[in-house]
Amino acid sequence: MKKILLLLVSLCLLTVPLCAAAAEQRQEQPLDIEVTNVTQNRDTLIVHAIIANVGNATLDHFTDLQLNVYNNDDDSTGLRNEGKYSGEIALSALTLAPGQTIPATFALYDTKDMNVNTVIFKWAAHYQAADTPDFTTGIHVFIDGSELRTDAPPLMVKDTTLVPMRAVFEQLGADVAWDPQTQTVEVTKGDTKVTHVVGSSVLEVNGREVKLDVPSMTISGRTMVPLRAFTSSLDCSVQWGRTGEATTIAITSW
């Protein structure tokens, strides 16, 4: 028998147009919704989001999925509106494998007097999780739904996930150039250029410095870099959760 899950989760205090706070927290539930953009059209609030399975088992049999807006109160009371899921996949046909992400849109009506900068979004979902998980231990990184396969597994250093640099960037479709003399890597994707000296705690994104919580390092001949900082520099979404001893990280590049 599959486990039936009913979840009501606070997403974050919204700051238009991008909300990343939810992804910073280690989640103990398999579903995550990250708001990516909010637009207000007269009295309608259109919320674009990424839905991710950050658990270790397939999720299906969705019967409810909504995004609700609350006043910005300490106890998050004061329900203002309810937004129903709308996406390319019908809710009844929605199935999410571990690490899989899909785009979604939520429309909330009668919101013309709402200040979108001072509200709290919460999502509610009702679905089933498969009894048999795909994995039970380790760190599993998925890029656009495909698991990262490399001979050097991801590792955790001071709550920061490090991954093999070249494998991640090549799966993201980025060009990677390496200067062995200066130990400098240059990653290019579209109009974005990321430069980093291995071992430093700084990377440059189009000339702008970004501080790293943990420096990159070389382990067994592989250059390991902080996953979130490097993928976010290429405008990727990073969502993650933990189920027992297994950690699932879902990266979305679209």
Coordinates of C-alpha atoms in Angstrom, one line a residue:
M1 CA 0.0 0.0 0.0
K2 CA 1.3 3.5 -0.9
K3 CA 1.6 6.1 1.8
I4 CA -0.9 8.9 1.4
L5 CA 0.6 12.3 2.2
L6 CA -1.2 15.6 3.0
L7 CA 1.2 18.4 3.4
L8 CA 0.7 22.1 4.2
V9 CA 4.1 23.9 4.0
S10 CA 5.2 27.5 4.3
L11 CA 7.1 28.4 1.2
C12 CA 8.6 31.7 2.1
L13 CA 8.2 35.4 2.5
L14 CA 7.9 36.5 -1.1
T15 CA 10.2 39.0 -2.7
V16 CA 9.3 39.7 -6.3
P17 CA 10.4 38.3 -8.7
L18 CA 12.4 35.5 -7.3
C19 CA 12.1 33.5 -4.1
A20 CA 15.1 31.3 -3.1
A21 CA 14.7 31.0 0.7
A22 CA 12.8 27.8 0.6
A23 CA 15.6 26.0 -1.2
E24 CA 18.1 26.9 1.6
Q25 CA 16.3 24.7 4.2
R26 CA 16.8 20.9 4.3
Q27 CA 13.3 19.5 3.9
E28 CA 11.9 16.5 5.5
Q29 CA 9.1 16.0 3.0
P30 CA 9.4 14.8 -0.6
L31 CA 7.6 17.7 -2.4
D32 CA 9.0 21.2 -2.9
I33 CA 7.6 24.2 -4.7
E34 CA 9.8 27.2 -5.5
V35 CA 8.3 30.4 -6.7
T36 CA 10.2 31.8 -9.6
N37 CA 8.2 34.8 -10.8
V38 CA 5.0 36.7 -9.8
T39 CA 3.1 39.1 -12.0
Q40 CA 0.0 41.1 -11.1
N41 CA -2.6 41.7 -13.9
R42 CA -5.4 43.9 -12.6
D43 CA -7.0 41.8 -9.9
T44 CA -5.3 38.6 -10.7
L45 CA -2.0 37.3 -9.3
I46 CA -0.1 34.9 -11.6
V47 CA 2.5 32.9 -9.7
H48 CA 5.0 30.8 -11.7
A49 CA 6.8 28.1 -9.8
I50 CA 8.9 24.9 -10.1
I51 CA 7.5 21.7 -8.5
A52 CA 10.2 19.2 -7.5
N53 CA 10.2 15.8 -6.0
V54 CA 13.1 16.0 -3.6
G55 CA 12.3 12.7 -1.9
N56 CA 13.5 9.2 -2.7
A57 CA 10.3 7.6 -4.1
T58 CA 7.9 8.3 -6.9
L59 CA 4.9 10.6 -6.2
D60 CA 1.6 10.2 -7.9
H61 CA -2.2 10.1 -7.5
F62 CA -2.3 13.9 -6.8
T63 CA -5.8 15.0 -5.9
D64 CA -5.0 18.5 -4.6
L65 CA -2.2 21.0 -5.2
Q66 CA -2.7 24.6 -4.4
L67 CA -0.7 27.7 -3.5
N68 CA -2.4 29.9 -0.9
V69 CA -1.6 33.5 0.1
Y70 CA -1.6 34.7 3.7
N71 CA -1.1 38.0 5.3
N72 CA 2.4 38.7 6.6
D73 CA 1.6 37.8 10.3
D74 CA 3.9 36.1 12.8
D75 CA 1.5 33.2 13.0
S76 CA 0.7 33.2 9.3
T77 CA -3.0 33.6 9.9
G78 CA -5.4 35.5 7.6
L79 CA -5.9 33.4 4.5
R80 CA -6.3 35.9 1.6
N81 CA -6.7 33.7 -1.4
E82 CA -6.3 30.2 -2.9
G83 CA -4.5 29.4 -6.1
K84 CA -5.2 26.1 -7.9
Y85 CA -2.5 24.3 -9.9
S86 CA -2.4 24.8 -13.6
G87 CA 0.3 23.1 -15.8
E88 CA 0.9 21.2 -19.0
I89 CA 0.3 18.0 -17.1
A90 CA -3.2 17.4 -15.7
L91 CA -3.2 17.0 -11.9
S92 CA -4.7 13.6 -12.1
A93 CA -2.0 12.4 -14.5
L94 CA 0.9 14.0 -12.6
T95 CA 3.7 11.6 -11.6
L96 CA 7.0 12.8 -10.3
A97 CA 10.1 10.5 -10.0
P98 CA 12.8 11.4 -7.5
G99 CA 14.6 14.5 -8.7
Q100 CA 12.1 15.3 -11.4
T101 CA 10.9 18.9 -11.8
I102 CA 8.0 20.5 -13.7
P103 CA 6.8 24.1 -14.3
A104 CA 3.5 25.1 -12.8
T105 CA 1.3 28.2 -12.7
F106 CA -1.1 29.3 -10.0
A107 CA -3.7 32.0 -10.6
L108 CA -5.1 33.9 -7.6
Y109 CA -8.1 36.2 -8.2
D110 CA -9.4 39.3 -6.4
T111 CA -5.9 40.4 -5.4
K112 CA -5.9 44.0 -6.6
D113 CA -5.5 45.4 -3.1
M114 CA -2.7 42.9 -2.2
N115 CA 0.9 44.0 -1.6
V116 CA 2.8 41.1 -3.1
N117 CA 6.0 42.1 -1.3
T118 CA 4.5 41.5 2.1
V119 CA 2.6 38.3 1.9
I120 CA 3.4 34.7 2.7
F121 CA 2.8 31.8 0.2
K122 CA 2.0 28.4 1.5
W123 CA 1.3 25.3 -0.6
A124 CA -0.9 22.4 0.2
A125 CA -0.8 19.0 -1.6
H126 CA -2.5 15.6 -1.4
Y127 CA -0.8 12.7 -3.1
Q128 CA 0.7 9.2 -2.7
A129 CA 4.3 8.1 -2.4
A130 CA 5.5 4.7 -3.5
D131 CA 6.3 2.2 -0.8
T132 CA 9.5 1.2 -2.4
P133 CA 12.1 4.0 -2.6
D134 CA 14.6 4.3 -5.5
F135 CA 17.4 4.8 -3.0
T136 CA 17.8 5.0 0.8
T137 CA 21.2 6.5 1.4
G138 CA 23.7 8.9 -0.2
I139 CA 23.5 12.3 -2.0
H140 CA 21.7 12.1 -5.4
V141 CA 21.9 15.0 -7.8
F142 CA 19.5 15.4 -10.6
I143 CA 19.8 17.9 -13.5
D144 CA 16.6 18.5 -15.4
G145 CA 15.3 15.1 -14.1
S146 CA 18.4 13.1 -15.1
E147 CA 20.7 11.8 -12.3
L148 CA 24.2 13.0 -12.4
R149 CA 26.5 10.0 -13.0
T150 CA 30.2 10.4 -12.2
D151 CA 33.0 8.3 -10.8
A152 CA 33.5 10.9 -8.0
P153 CA 30.3 10.9 -5.8
P154 CA 29.0 14.2 -4.3
L155 CA 30.2 14.9 -0.8
M156 CA 29.0 17.2 2.0
V157 CA 31.5 19.6 3.6
K158 CA 30.1 22.0 6.3
D159 CA 26.5 21.6 5.1
T160 CA 27.7 22.4 1.5
T161 CA 27.4 19.9 -1.3
L162 CA 30.5 19.5 -3.4
V163 CA 30.3 17.9 -6.9
P164 CA 32.7 17.2 -9.7
M165 CA 33.0 20.4 -11.7
R166 CA 33.2 19.2 -15.3
A167 CA 30.5 16.6 -15.0
V168 CA 27.9 19.1 -13.7
F169 CA 28.7 21.8 -16.2
E170 CA 28.8 19.6 -19.2
Q171 CA 25.4 18.1 -18.2
L172 CA 24.1 21.6 -18.0
G173 CA 25.4 22.2 -21.6
A174 CA 28.0 24.8 -20.6
D175 CA 31.5 25.2 -22.1
V176 CA 34.3 24.5 -19.7
A177 CA 37.9 25.8 -20.2
W178 CA 40.7 24.8 -17.9
D179 CA 44.1 26.6 -17.4
P180 CA 46.4 24.2 -15.5
Q181 CA 49.0 26.8 -15.0
T182 CA 46.8 29.2 -13.0
Q183 CA 44.4 26.5 -11.8
T184 CA 41.6 28.6 -13.2
V185 CA 38.3 27.3 -14.7
E186 CA 36.2 29.4 -17.0
V187 CA 32.6 28.3 -17.6
T188 CA 30.5 29.9 -20.3
K189 CA 26.8 29.4 -21.0
G190 CA 24.9 31.9 -23.2
D191 CA 25.7 35.4 -21.9
T192 CA 27.1 34.2 -18.6
K193 CA 30.8 33.7 -17.9
V194 CA 31.9 32.2 -14.6
T195 CA 35.6 32.3 -13.6
H196 CA 37.1 30.6 -10.6
V197 CA 40.5 29.7 -9.2
V198 CA 40.5 26.3 -7.6
G199 CA 41.0 26.5 -3.9
S200 CA 39.6 30.0 -3.5
S201 CA 36.5 31.1 -1.8
V202 CA 35.4 33.4 -4.5
L203 CA 34.0 33.0 -8.0
E204 CA 33.3 35.7 -10.6
V205 CA 30.0 35.9 -12.5
N206 CA 30.3 38.3 -15.4
G207 CA 32.9 40.2 -13.4
R208 CA 30.9 40.3 -10.2
E209 CA 32.4 38.5 -7.1
V210 CA 30.4 35.9 -5.3
K211 CA 31.6 34.6 -1.9
L212 CA 31.6 30.8 -1.3
D213 CA 30.8 29.3 2.1
V214 CA 33.3 26.5 1.2
P215 CA 36.2 26.7 -1.2
S216 CA 36.5 24.4 -4.1
M217 CA 39.0 21.6 -3.7
T218 CA 40.8 18.8 -5.6
I219 CA 40.1 15.3 -4.3
S220 CA 41.6 12.2 -6.0
G221 CA 42.3 14.3 -9.2
R222 CA 38.8 15.6 -9.4
T223 CA 37.9 19.3 -8.9
M224 CA 35.0 19.5 -6.5
V225 CA 33.0 22.7 -6.4
P226 CA 30.0 24.0 -4.3
L227 CA 27.0 22.8 -6.2
R228 CA 24.5 25.6 -5.3
A229 CA 26.8 28.5 -5.8
F230 CA 28.0 27.3 -9.2
T231 CA 24.7 26.2 -10.7
S232 CA 22.9 29.3 -9.4
S233 CA 25.5 31.4 -11.1
L234 CA 24.1 29.9 -14.4
D235 CA 20.5 30.9 -13.4
C236 CA 19.6 27.4 -12.4
S237 CA 17.0 26.6 -9.7
V238 CA 18.3 24.3 -6.9
Q239 CA 15.8 22.5 -4.7
W240 CA 16.7 19.8 -2.2
G241 CA 15.3 17.6 0.6
R242 CA 16.2 14.7 2.9
T243 CA 14.4 11.5 3.4
G244 CA 16.0 9.4 6.1
E245 CA 19.6 8.9 5.2
A246 CA 19.1 10.0 1.5
T247 CA 19.5 13.5 0.2
T248 CA 17.9 14.5 -3.2
I249 CA 19.0 17.6 -5.0
A250 CA 17.0 18.7 -8.1
I251 CA 18.6 21.3 -10.4
T252 CA 16.5 22.9 -13.1
S253 CA 18.1 24.8 -15.9
W254 CA 15.1 25.8 -18.0

